[in-house]
Short mmCIF file of C-alpha atoms in Angstrom, two decimals:
data_model
loop_
_atom_site.label_atom_id
_atom_site.label_comp_id
_atom_site.label_asym_id
_atom_site.label_seq_id
_atom_site.Cartn_x
_atom_site.Cartn_y
_atom_site.Cartn_z
CA PHE A 1 -12.93 -34.96 46.40
CA ASN A 2 -14.79 -31.93 47.98
CA LEU A 3 -11.50 -29.94 48.61
CA ASN A 4 -11.01 -30.64 44.87
CA ASN A 5 -14.28 -29.45 43.67
CA THR A 6 -13.97 -26.31 46.08
CA ASN A 7 -10.56 -25.51 44.66
CA THR A 8 -12.14 -25.85 41.14
CA ASN A 9 -14.87 -23.58 41.78
CA LEU A 10 -12.79 -20.93 43.72
CA GLN A 11 -10.28 -20.79 40.63
CA ARG A 12 -13.13 -20.12 38.53
CA SER A 13 -14.48 -17.74 41.05
CA LEU A 14 -11.04 -15.79 40.94
CA THR A 15 -10.96 -15.92 37.09
CA ARG A 16 -14.06 -14.34 36.65
CA LEU A 17 -13.34 -11.55 39.24
CA SER A 18 -10.06 -10.69 37.80
CA SER A 19 -10.99 -10.72 34.06
CA GLY A 20 -14.53 -9.11 34.94
CA SER A 21 -16.14 -11.69 32.75
CA ARG A 22 -18.73 -14.19 33.85
CA ILE A 23 -18.15 -16.37 30.75
CA ASN A 24 -14.42 -17.22 30.12
CA SER A 25 -15.02 -20.63 28.50
CA SER A 26 -17.94 -22.11 26.87
CA TYR A 27 -17.94 -24.53 29.91
CA ASP A 28 -19.13 -21.58 31.82
CA ASP A 29 -22.30 -20.87 29.93
CA ALA A 30 -22.40 -22.30 26.36
CA GLY A 31 -25.50 -20.79 25.21
CA GLY A 32 -24.46 -17.35 26.82
CA LEU A 33 -21.10 -17.75 24.79
CA ALA A 34 -22.77 -18.27 21.52
CA VAL A 35 -25.15 -15.16 22.02
CA SER A 36 -22.15 -13.06 23.34
CA MET A 37 -20.39 -13.88 20.29
CA LYS A 38 -23.14 -12.77 17.90
CA LEU A 39 -23.59 -9.56 19.80
CA SER A 40 -19.95 -8.86 19.59
CA ALA A 41 -19.69 -9.47 16.04
CA ALA A 42 -22.86 -7.22 15.35
CA MET A 43 -20.94 -4.34 17.62
CA ARG A 44 -18.03 -4.48 15.32
CA ARG A 45 -20.19 -4.29 12.19
CA THR A 46 -21.91 -1.40 13.79
CA GLU A 47 -18.74 0.54 14.47
CA ALA A 48 -17.66 -0.36 11.04
CA THR A 49 -20.89 1.04 9.29
CA GLN A 50 -20.55 4.14 11.64
CA ALA A 51 -17.20 4.76 10.38
CA ASN A 52 -18.45 4.78 6.83
CA VAL A 53 -21.13 6.79 7.50
CA ASN A 54 -19.01 9.62 8.92
CA LYS A 55 -16.78 9.15 5.61
CA ALA A 56 -19.63 9.77 3.38
CA ILE A 57 -20.72 12.79 5.50
CA SER A 58 -17.12 13.87 4.56
CA LEU A 59 -17.52 13.44 1.15
CA ARG A 60 -20.73 15.44 1.09
CA GLN A 61 -19.09 18.29 3.09
CA THR A 62 -16.07 18.27 0.11
CA GLN A 63 -18.74 18.23 -2.65
CA GLU A 64 -20.29 21.25 -0.86
CA GLY A 65 -17.02 23.28 -0.56
CA GLY A 66 -16.81 22.33 -4.09
CA MET A 67 -20.47 23.85 -4.94
CA LYS A 68 -19.58 27.11 -2.69
CA SER A 69 -16.78 27.97 -5.21
CA ALA A 70 -18.97 27.28 -8.10
CA GLU A 71 -21.35 29.40 -6.66
CA LYS A 72 -18.74 32.31 -6.35
CA VAL A 73 -17.96 31.42 -10.01
CA LEU A 74 -21.44 31.80 -11.41
CA THR A 75 -21.99 35.03 -9.45
CA ARG A 76 -18.80 36.52 -10.98
CA MET A 77 -19.99 35.26 -14.41
CA SER A 78 -23.27 37.23 -13.98
CA GLU A 79 -21.73 40.22 -12.48
CA LEU A 80 -19.55 40.28 -16.00
CA ALA A 81 -22.42 39.94 -18.06
CA GLN A 82 -24.23 42.91 -16.53
CA LEU A 83 -21.08 44.90 -16.82
CA ALA A 84 -20.60 43.84 -20.48
CA ALA A 85 -23.92 45.36 -20.93
CA ASP A 86 -22.61 48.84 -20.24
CA VAL A 87 -23.24 50.82 -23.35
CA THR A 88 -20.56 53.08 -22.34
CA LYS A 89 -18.06 50.05 -22.59
CA SER A 90 -15.57 49.73 -25.85
CA THR A 91 -15.07 46.65 -27.67
CA ASN A 92 -11.78 46.16 -26.04
CA ASP A 93 -13.43 46.52 -22.71
CA THR A 94 -16.00 43.78 -23.32
CA THR A 95 -13.16 41.44 -24.92
CA LEU A 96 -11.67 41.56 -21.62
CA TYR A 97 -14.82 40.90 -19.90
CA GLN A 98 -15.36 37.81 -22.31
CA THR A 99 -11.34 36.39 -21.48
CA GLU A 100 -12.46 36.38 -17.74
CA TYR A 101 -15.58 34.88 -18.63
CA ASP A 102 -14.19 32.15 -20.59
CA ALA A 103 -11.73 31.11 -18.01
CA LEU A 104 -14.39 30.88 -15.27
CA VAL A 105 -16.22 28.46 -17.64
CA ASP A 106 -13.22 26.65 -17.82
CA GLN A 107 -12.98 26.47 -14.04
CA LEU A 108 -16.29 25.38 -13.44
CA THR A 109 -15.75 22.81 -15.91
CA GLN A 110 -12.91 21.38 -14.34
CA MET A 111 -14.39 20.90 -11.08
CA GLU A 112 -15.94 17.62 -13.02
CA ASP A 113 -12.50 15.90 -11.77
CA GLU A 114 -12.23 16.76 -8.30
CA GLN A 115 -12.25 13.77 -6.23
CA PHE A 116 -12.50 12.43 -2.54
CA ASN A 117 -10.29 9.41 -1.79
CA GLY A 118 -10.41 8.31 -5.18
CA VAL A 119 -14.11 8.70 -5.90
CA SER A 120 -15.45 11.43 -8.16
CA LEU A 121 -17.13 14.20 -6.29
CA PHE A 122 -19.02 15.26 -9.81
CA VAL A 123 -19.57 13.11 -12.94
CA ALA A 124 -20.33 13.89 -16.41
CA ASP A 125 -24.06 12.14 -15.68
CA GLU A 126 -25.37 12.33 -12.48
CA ALA A 127 -25.03 9.23 -10.29
CA THR A 128 -26.03 7.84 -6.84
CA LEU A 129 -23.82 6.07 -4.61
CA ALA A 130 -25.45 3.88 -1.86
CA VAL A 131 -24.08 4.29 1.46
CA VAL A 132 -25.01 1.28 3.91
CA VAL A 133 -26.36 2.55 7.22
CA SER A 134 -27.29 -0.63 9.01
CA GLN A 135 -25.00 -3.21 10.44
CA ASP A 136 -26.57 -5.87 8.78
CA GLY A 137 -26.37 -4.13 5.13
CA SER A 138 -30.33 -4.03 4.73
CA GLN A 139 -30.64 -0.08 4.83
CA THR A 140 -29.02 2.22 2.47
CA VAL A 141 -28.97 6.14 1.76
CA GLY A 142 -28.15 7.36 -1.49
CA ILE A 143 -25.72 10.26 -2.02
CA THR A 144 -25.83 12.09 -5.56
CA GLN A 145 -22.65 12.87 -7.63
CA SER A 146 -23.53 16.01 -9.21
CA ASP A 147 -23.26 16.99 -13.02
CA PHE A 148 -21.43 20.47 -13.12
CA ASN A 149 -20.67 19.95 -16.90
CA GLY A 150 -24.73 19.87 -17.12
CA ILE A 151 -25.07 23.20 -15.64
CA VAL A 152 -22.59 24.75 -18.04
CA ASP A 153 -23.89 22.80 -21.26
CA ASP A 154 -27.73 22.69 -20.47
CA ASN A 155 -27.66 26.55 -20.01
CA THR A 156 -25.24 27.04 -22.86
CA LEU A 157 -23.00 28.98 -20.75
CA SER A 158 -19.87 28.10 -22.98
CA THR A 159 -20.93 29.58 -25.77
CA ALA A 160 -21.96 33.12 -24.70
CA ASP A 161 -20.96 36.03 -26.23
CA LEU A 162 -20.57 39.17 -24.22
CA THR A 163 -19.12 41.48 -26.92
CA ASP A 164 -22.62 41.29 -28.45
CA ILE A 165 -24.92 43.45 -26.73
CA ASP A 166 -28.03 41.88 -27.95
CA ALA A 167 -27.09 38.39 -26.63
CA ILE A 168 -26.44 39.56 -22.94
CA THR A 169 -29.87 39.63 -21.80
CA SER A 170 -30.32 35.92 -22.87
CA THR A 171 -26.88 35.10 -21.20
CA ILE A 172 -28.05 36.71 -18.00
CA SER A 173 -31.01 34.83 -18.17
CA ASN A 174 -28.95 31.41 -18.53
CA LEU A 175 -26.86 32.21 -15.85
CA GLU A 176 -29.86 32.76 -13.47
CA ALA A 177 -31.28 29.48 -14.36
CA ALA A 178 -27.67 27.89 -13.83
CA ILE A 179 -27.61 29.42 -10.22
CA GLN A 180 -31.08 27.97 -9.63
CA ASP A 181 -29.60 24.61 -10.74
CA LEU A 182 -26.68 24.88 -8.52
CA ALA A 183 -29.05 25.93 -5.40
CA GLN A 184 -31.11 22.66 -6.34
CA ILE A 185 -27.79 20.62 -6.02
CA ARG A 186 -26.90 22.24 -2.70
CA ALA A 187 -30.31 21.76 -1.37
CA GLU A 188 -30.06 18.12 -2.12
CA ASN A 189 -26.68 17.68 -0.60
CA GLY A 190 -27.76 19.38 2.64
CA SER A 191 -30.64 17.21 3.20
CA GLN A 192 -28.61 13.90 2.32
CA GLN A 193 -26.02 15.29 5.06
CA VAL A 194 -28.90 15.75 7.32
CA ARG A 195 -30.09 11.85 6.80
CA LEU A 196 -26.62 10.56 6.90
CA THR A 197 -26.12 12.31 10.37
CA PHE A 198 -29.22 10.82 11.72
CA ALA A 199 -28.24 7.42 10.59
CA GLY A 200 -25.05 7.70 12.00
CA ASP A 201 -26.80 8.80 15.34
CA MET A 202 -28.86 5.78 15.01
CA LEU A 203 -26.18 3.39 14.91
CA ALA A 204 -24.67 4.79 18.01
CA ILE A 205 -27.89 4.22 19.63
CA ASN A 206 -27.84 0.59 18.48
CA TRP A 207 -24.05 -0.03 19.41
CA ASN A 208 -24.71 1.41 22.91
CA ASN A 209 -27.78 -0.99 23.35
CA LEU A 210 -25.98 -4.04 21.84
CA GLU A 211 -23.08 -3.33 24.56
CA ALA A 212 -25.55 -3.03 27.29
CA ALA A 213 -27.40 -6.69 26.06
CA ASN A 214 -23.78 -8.18 25.76
CA SER A 215 -22.56 -6.72 29.32
CA ARG A 216 -25.55 -8.29 30.98
CA ILE A 217 -24.63 -11.28 29.66
CA MET A 218 -20.84 -11.17 29.83
CA ASP A 219 -19.92 -9.12 32.63
CA VAL A 220 -19.42 -10.79 36.30
CA ASP A 221 -21.62 -9.41 39.36
CA VAL A 222 -18.57 -8.69 41.52
CA ALA A 223 -20.69 -8.65 44.65
CA GLN A 224 -22.43 -12.11 44.25
CA GLU A 225 -18.99 -13.69 42.79
CA SER A 226 -17.22 -12.64 46.06
#
């Protein structure tokens, strides 16, 4: 009887040493196994949440790339308006400026259709997407889908007439306002990227602590077991 008990305990010790786990079945430590299961599930959810946060950061970075292009477009449009204000330009010259200007307005408007993995980067009316940043789903960070058409329409850029010397001053003023609106959107984008980055860092810290807590329950003390 004693020999059988000794052999059974020896097999359990060998199993712990070979697996590296102190708990290999509920018989070893029923309570510890239950706690470990919850910690392991929390770790997996934390990993998934961190992956989602990183994808949200990628979406914001893609939006930032689009807004950089929009900045170049608006800058060129303001340059064209200023060039058209030259009194030495003929009607044909200003008409050519108007043609390029209208093409740039169309390009700016088309940015509304840009997507990231099927999710619209920009929408007709500004909207907010909620990004879950905690493994229990209790915390979220909002990221904005900006309205590029609003920049064009609110500042009446699409109706600008560069062939009318008297209206060009107003057009330049509207372009300055549009550039300011875009700067505000980019600032919001940057602040949301920073917040998501910090949220990702906190998830990494939480995962490390969960892993350490689970390790204290599950991992075998090799020296003691030997």
